[in-house]
PDB file of C-alpha atoms in Angstrom:
ATOM      1  CA  MET A   1       8.336 -38.933 -21.979  1.00 53.00           C
ATOM      2  CA  LYS A   2       7.375 -39.241 -18.330  1.00 58.00           C
ATOM      3  CA  LYS A   3       9.094 -35.952 -17.482  1.00 59.00           C
ATOM      4  CA  SER A   4       7.371 -34.029 -20.296  1.00 64.00           C
ATOM      5  CA  LEU A   5       3.962 -35.394 -19.235  1.00 55.00           C
ATOM      6  CA  THR A   6       4.594 -34.230 -15.667  1.00 61.00           C
ATOM      7  CA  THR A   7       5.648 -30.797 -16.940  1.00 58.00           C
ATOM      8  CA  LEU A   8       2.558 -30.601 -19.124  1.00 51.00           C
ATOM      9  CA  LEU A   9       0.264 -31.540 -16.224  1.00 51.00           C
ATOM     10  CA  ALA A  10       1.955 -29.020 -13.927  1.00 53.00           C
ATOM     11  CA  GLY A  11       1.525 -26.294 -16.542  1.00 53.00           C
ATOM     12  CA  ALA A  12      -2.129 -27.185 -17.010  1.00 49.00           C
ATOM     13  CA  ALA A  13      -2.683 -27.067 -13.242  1.00 50.00           C
ATOM     14  CA  LEU A  14      -1.083 -23.614 -13.016  1.00 47.00           C
ATOM     15  CA  ALA A  15      -3.184 -22.350 -15.922  1.00 53.00           C
ATOM     16  CA  LEU A  16      -6.328 -23.694 -14.228  1.00 46.00           C
ATOM     17  CA  LEU A  17      -5.400 -21.981 -10.961  1.00 45.00           C
ATOM     18  CA  ALA A  18      -4.785 -18.676 -12.762  1.00 51.00           C
ATOM     19  CA  LEU A  19      -8.111 -18.970 -14.592  1.00 52.00           C
ATOM     20  CA  ASN A  20      -9.895 -19.751 -11.315  1.00 58.00           C
ATOM     21  CA  ALA A  21      -8.222 -16.762  -9.599  1.00 62.00           C
ATOM     22  CA  THR A  22      -9.297 -14.457 -12.430  1.00 80.00           C
ATOM     23  CA  ALA A  23     -12.867 -15.779 -12.283  1.00 84.00           C
ATOM     24  CA  GLN A  24     -12.882 -15.370  -8.484  1.00 88.00           C
ATOM     25  CA  GLU A  25     -11.666 -11.780  -8.785  1.00 91.00           C
ATOM     26  CA  ALA A  26     -14.330 -10.977 -11.380  1.00 91.00           C
ATOM     27  CA  ALA A  27     -17.055 -12.503  -9.193  1.00 91.00           C
ATOM     28  CA  ILE A  28     -15.959 -10.443  -6.189  1.00 93.00           C
ATOM     29  CA  ARG A  29     -15.780  -7.249  -8.268  1.00 92.00           C
ATOM     30  CA  LYS A  30     -19.288  -7.810  -9.638  1.00 92.00           C
ATOM     31  CA  ALA A  31     -20.837  -8.711  -6.283  1.00 92.00           C
ATOM     32  CA  LEU A  32     -19.372  -5.663  -4.527  1.00 93.00           C
ATOM     33  CA  ALA A  33     -20.199  -3.266  -7.378  1.00 91.00           C
ATOM     34  CA  ASP A  34     -23.803  -4.536  -7.417  1.00 92.00           C
ATOM     35  CA  SER A  35     -24.148  -4.121  -3.639  1.00 91.00           C
ATOM     36  CA  ILE A  36     -22.119  -0.966  -3.036  1.00 91.00           C
ATOM     37  CA  PRO A  37     -21.970   1.622  -5.847  1.00 89.00           C
ATOM     38  CA  GLN A  38     -18.712   3.123  -4.494  1.00 86.00           C
ATOM     39  CA  PHE A  39     -17.050  -0.210  -5.303  1.00 88.00           C
ATOM     40  CA  ALA A  40     -17.697   0.119  -9.034  1.00 87.00           C
ATOM     41  CA  LYS A  41     -14.077   1.245  -9.435  1.00 92.00           C
ATOM     42  CA  ILE A  42     -12.083  -1.413  -7.581  1.00 93.00           C
ATOM     43  CA  ASP A  43      -8.366  -1.125  -8.328  1.00 94.00           C
ATOM     44  CA  GLU A  44      -7.296  -4.576  -7.188  1.00 94.00           C
ATOM     45  CA  VAL A  45      -8.596  -7.815  -5.730  1.00 95.00           C
ATOM     46  CA  ARG A  46      -6.135 -10.368  -4.398  1.00 95.00           C
ATOM     47  CA  PRO A  47      -6.126 -13.273  -1.973  1.00 95.00           C
ATOM     48  CA  THR A  48      -4.730 -12.778   1.521  1.00 95.00           C
ATOM     49  CA  PRO A  49      -2.676 -15.309   3.490  1.00 94.00           C
ATOM     50  CA  MET A  50      -5.932 -16.216   5.292  1.00 94.00           C
ATOM     51  CA  PRO A  51      -7.773 -18.842   3.213  1.00 94.00           C
ATOM     52  CA  GLY A  52     -11.083 -17.586   1.814  1.00 93.00           C
ATOM     53  CA  LEU A  53     -10.352 -13.925   2.582  1.00 95.00           C
ATOM     54  CA  TYR A  54      -9.607 -11.450  -0.206  1.00 96.00           C
ATOM     55  CA  GLU A  55      -8.126  -7.958  -0.108  1.00 96.00           C
ATOM     56  CA  VAL A  56     -10.037  -5.321  -2.059  1.00 96.00           C
ATOM     57  CA  ARG A  57      -8.173  -2.117  -2.840  1.00 95.00           C
ATOM     58  CA  VAL A  58      -9.967   1.077  -3.833  1.00 94.00           C
ATOM     59  CA  GLY A  59      -7.292   3.747  -4.229  1.00 90.00           C
ATOM     60  CA  THR A  60      -5.268   3.447  -1.045  1.00 89.00           C
ATOM     61  CA  ASP A  61      -8.210   2.146   0.996  1.00 93.00           C
ATOM     62  CA  LEU A  62      -8.068  -1.545   1.894  1.00 96.00           C
ATOM     63  CA  PHE A  63     -11.061  -3.749   2.632  1.00 96.00           C
ATOM     64  CA  TYR A  64     -11.465  -7.483   3.043  1.00 97.00           C
ATOM     65  CA  THR A  65     -14.196  -9.744   1.713  1.00 96.00           C
ATOM     66  CA  ASP A  66     -15.172 -13.372   1.430  1.00 95.00           C
ATOM     67  CA  ALA A  67     -14.970 -15.345  -1.831  1.00 93.00           C
ATOM     68  CA  LYS A  68     -18.531 -14.363  -2.776  1.00 93.00           C
ATOM     69  CA  GLY A  69     -18.184 -10.656  -2.027  1.00 93.00           C
ATOM     70  CA  GLN A  70     -21.101 -10.952   0.377  1.00 94.00           C
ATOM     71  CA  TYR A  71     -19.333  -9.681   3.485  1.00 95.00           C
ATOM     72  CA  LEU A  72     -17.052  -6.671   3.711  1.00 94.00           C
ATOM     73  CA  ILE A  73     -14.601  -5.954   6.517  1.00 95.00           C
ATOM     74  CA  GLN A  74     -12.922  -2.614   7.088  1.00 95.00           C
ATOM     75  CA  GLY A  75     -10.053  -2.903   9.523  1.00 95.00           C
ATOM     76  CA  GLU A  76      -6.649  -4.423   9.996  1.00 96.00           C
ATOM     77  CA  LEU A  77      -5.572  -7.967   9.232  1.00 96.00           C
ATOM     78  CA  MET A  78      -3.111  -9.268  11.803  1.00 96.00           C
ATOM     79  CA  ASP A  79      -0.871 -12.325  11.647  1.00 96.00           C
ATOM     80  CA  THR A  80      -0.919 -13.249  15.333  1.00 96.00           C
ATOM     81  CA  LYS A  81       1.697 -15.982  15.040  1.00 96.00           C
ATOM     82  CA  ALA A  82       4.252 -13.729  13.329  1.00 96.00           C
ATOM     83  CA  ARG A  83       2.967 -10.663  15.242  1.00 96.00           C
ATOM     84  CA  ARG A  84       2.656  -8.643  12.035  1.00 96.00           C
ATOM     85  CA  ASN A  85       0.063  -6.145  10.916  1.00 97.00           C
ATOM     86  CA  LEU A  86      -0.485  -7.246   7.312  1.00 96.00           C
ATOM     87  CA  THR A  87      -2.706  -4.254   6.516  1.00 96.00           C
ATOM     88  CA  GLU A  88      -0.086  -1.789   7.725  1.00 96.00           C
ATOM     89  CA  GLU A  89       2.635  -3.552   5.710  1.00 96.00           C
ATOM     90  CA  ARG A  90       0.485  -3.429   2.564  1.00 95.00           C
ATOM     91  CA  MET A  91      -0.362   0.257   3.081  1.00 95.00           C
ATOM     92  CA  THR A  92       3.336   1.036   3.491  1.00 94.00           C
ATOM     93  CA  LYS A  93       4.029  -0.595   0.128  1.00 93.00           C
ATOM     94  CA  LEU A  94       1.102   1.146  -1.564  1.00 92.00           C
ATOM     95  CA  THR A  95       1.973   4.620  -0.334  1.00 91.00           C
ATOM     96  CA  ALA A  96       5.770   4.386  -0.652  1.00 91.00           C
ATOM     97  CA  ILE A  97       7.408   7.120  -2.677  1.00 89.00           C
ATOM     98  CA  ASN A  98      10.747   6.619  -4.373  1.00 91.00           C
ATOM     99  CA  PHE A  99      12.860   9.532  -3.130  1.00 89.00           C
ATOM    100  CA  SER A 100      14.851   9.622  -6.366  1.00 90.00           C
ATOM    101  CA  GLU A 101      11.638  10.269  -8.347  1.00 91.00           C
ATOM    102  CA  LEU A 102      10.717  13.434  -6.443  1.00 92.00           C
ATOM    103  CA  PRO A 103      11.046  16.675  -8.474  1.00 92.00           C
ATOM    104  CA  LEU A 104      13.870  17.989  -6.273  1.00 92.00           C
ATOM    105  CA  LYS A 105      14.924  20.516  -8.929  1.00 92.00           C
ATOM    106  CA  ASP A 106      11.703  22.406  -8.103  1.00 92.00           C
ATOM    107  CA  ALA A 107      12.350  22.464  -4.345  1.00 92.00           C
ATOM    108  CA  PHE A 108      13.997  25.031  -2.122  1.00 92.00           C
ATOM    109  CA  THR A 109      17.131  23.410  -0.709  1.00 94.00           C
ATOM    110  CA  ILE A 110      18.576  24.008   2.748  1.00 92.00           C
ATOM    111  CA  VAL A 111      21.876  22.342   3.665  1.00 93.00           C
ATOM    112  CA  ARG A 112      23.039  22.133   7.264  1.00 93.00           C
ATOM    113  CA  GLY A 113      26.390  20.675   8.204  1.00 92.00           C
ATOM    114  CA  ASP A 114      27.672  18.221   5.617  1.00 94.00           C
ATOM    115  CA  GLY A 115      24.134  17.585   4.281  1.00 91.00           C
ATOM    116  CA  SER A 116      24.669  13.819   4.308  1.00 93.00           C
ATOM    117  CA  ARG A 117      21.107  12.993   5.353  1.00 94.00           C
ATOM    118  CA  LYS A 118      18.323  13.930   2.954  1.00 93.00           C
ATOM    119  CA  LEU A 119      14.788  14.932   3.856  1.00 92.00           C
ATOM    120  CA  ALA A 120      11.864  16.060   1.699  1.00 92.00           C
ATOM    121  CA  VAL A 121       9.324  18.226   3.522  1.00 92.00           C
ATOM    122  CA  PHE A 122       5.830  19.002   2.245  1.00 90.00           C
ATOM    123  CA  GLU A 123       4.286  21.626   4.474  1.00 90.00           C
ATOM    124  CA  ASP A 124       1.534  24.179   4.723  1.00 91.00           C
ATOM    125  CA  PRO A 125       2.921  27.589   5.753  1.00 86.00           C
ATOM    126  CA  ASN A 126      -0.281  28.257   7.719  1.00 93.00           C
ATOM    127  CA  CYS A 127      -0.157  24.979   9.661  1.00 94.00           C
ATOM    128  CA  GLY A 128       0.807  25.289  13.331  1.00 94.00           C
ATOM    129  CA  TYR A 129       2.217  21.749  13.431  1.00 95.00           C
ATOM    130  CA  CYS A 130       4.313  22.484  10.335  1.00 91.00           C
ATOM    131  CA  LYS A 131       5.708  25.631  11.951  1.00 91.00           C
ATOM    132  CA  ARG A 132       6.650  23.677  15.054  1.00 94.00           C
ATOM    133  CA  PHE A 133       8.268  20.989  12.911  1.00 92.00           C
ATOM    134  CA  GLU A 134      10.267  23.699  11.114  1.00 89.00           C
ATOM    135  CA  ARG A 135      11.516  25.053  14.484  1.00 91.00           C
ATOM    136  CA  ASP A 136      12.479  21.526  15.578  1.00 92.00           C
ATOM    137  CA  MET A 137      14.327  20.968  12.286  1.00 89.00           C
ATOM    138  CA  GLN A 138      16.593  23.935  13.132  1.00 89.00           C
ATOM    139  CA  LYS A 139      18.259  21.675  15.718  1.00 91.00           C
ATOM    140  CA  VAL A 140      19.049  18.922  13.190  1.00 92.00           C
ATOM    141  CA  ASP A 141      22.547  18.935  11.734  1.00 92.00           C
ATOM    142  CA  ASN A 142      24.144  17.208   8.712  1.00 93.00           C
ATOM    143  CA  VAL A 143      20.944  17.284   6.683  1.00 94.00           C
ATOM    144  CA  THR A 144      19.793  18.478   3.276  1.00 94.00           C
ATOM    145  CA  VAL A 145      16.170  19.590   3.436  1.00 93.00           C
ATOM    146  CA  TYR A 146      14.144  19.882   0.237  1.00 94.00           C
ATOM    147  CA  LEU A 147      11.095  22.116   0.731  1.00 91.00           C
TER     148      LEU A 147
END
């Protein structure tokens, strides 16, 4: 009986926290949309490791705000103790592409050496930097390049 009461109370506490988080997210969304029209289409609001600070994602742009959505910060969030750039880590996750999901059947394929390393290249044929990169890639061996 005692164990089931503890489980019930723990479940109720978790449900209350989830409800509070949802209400907090809705409040932040409303406050930012009312203040800044570009924030009418917020993709995600979530708490950060810093108490009272929330991440606001619009596409792949990250912003930070307080619990009321009154203040907005554009910049990087750093964990100084762990020496980690939390914004950079989040952006890496958001913009990651699963190599196996690329439409490689539509690409031109160049194999050099045994082709053991794989590289997908998206380039502009009129871009000077892309042309230089292509010249530098001539020196790389044991690679399969998908253009």
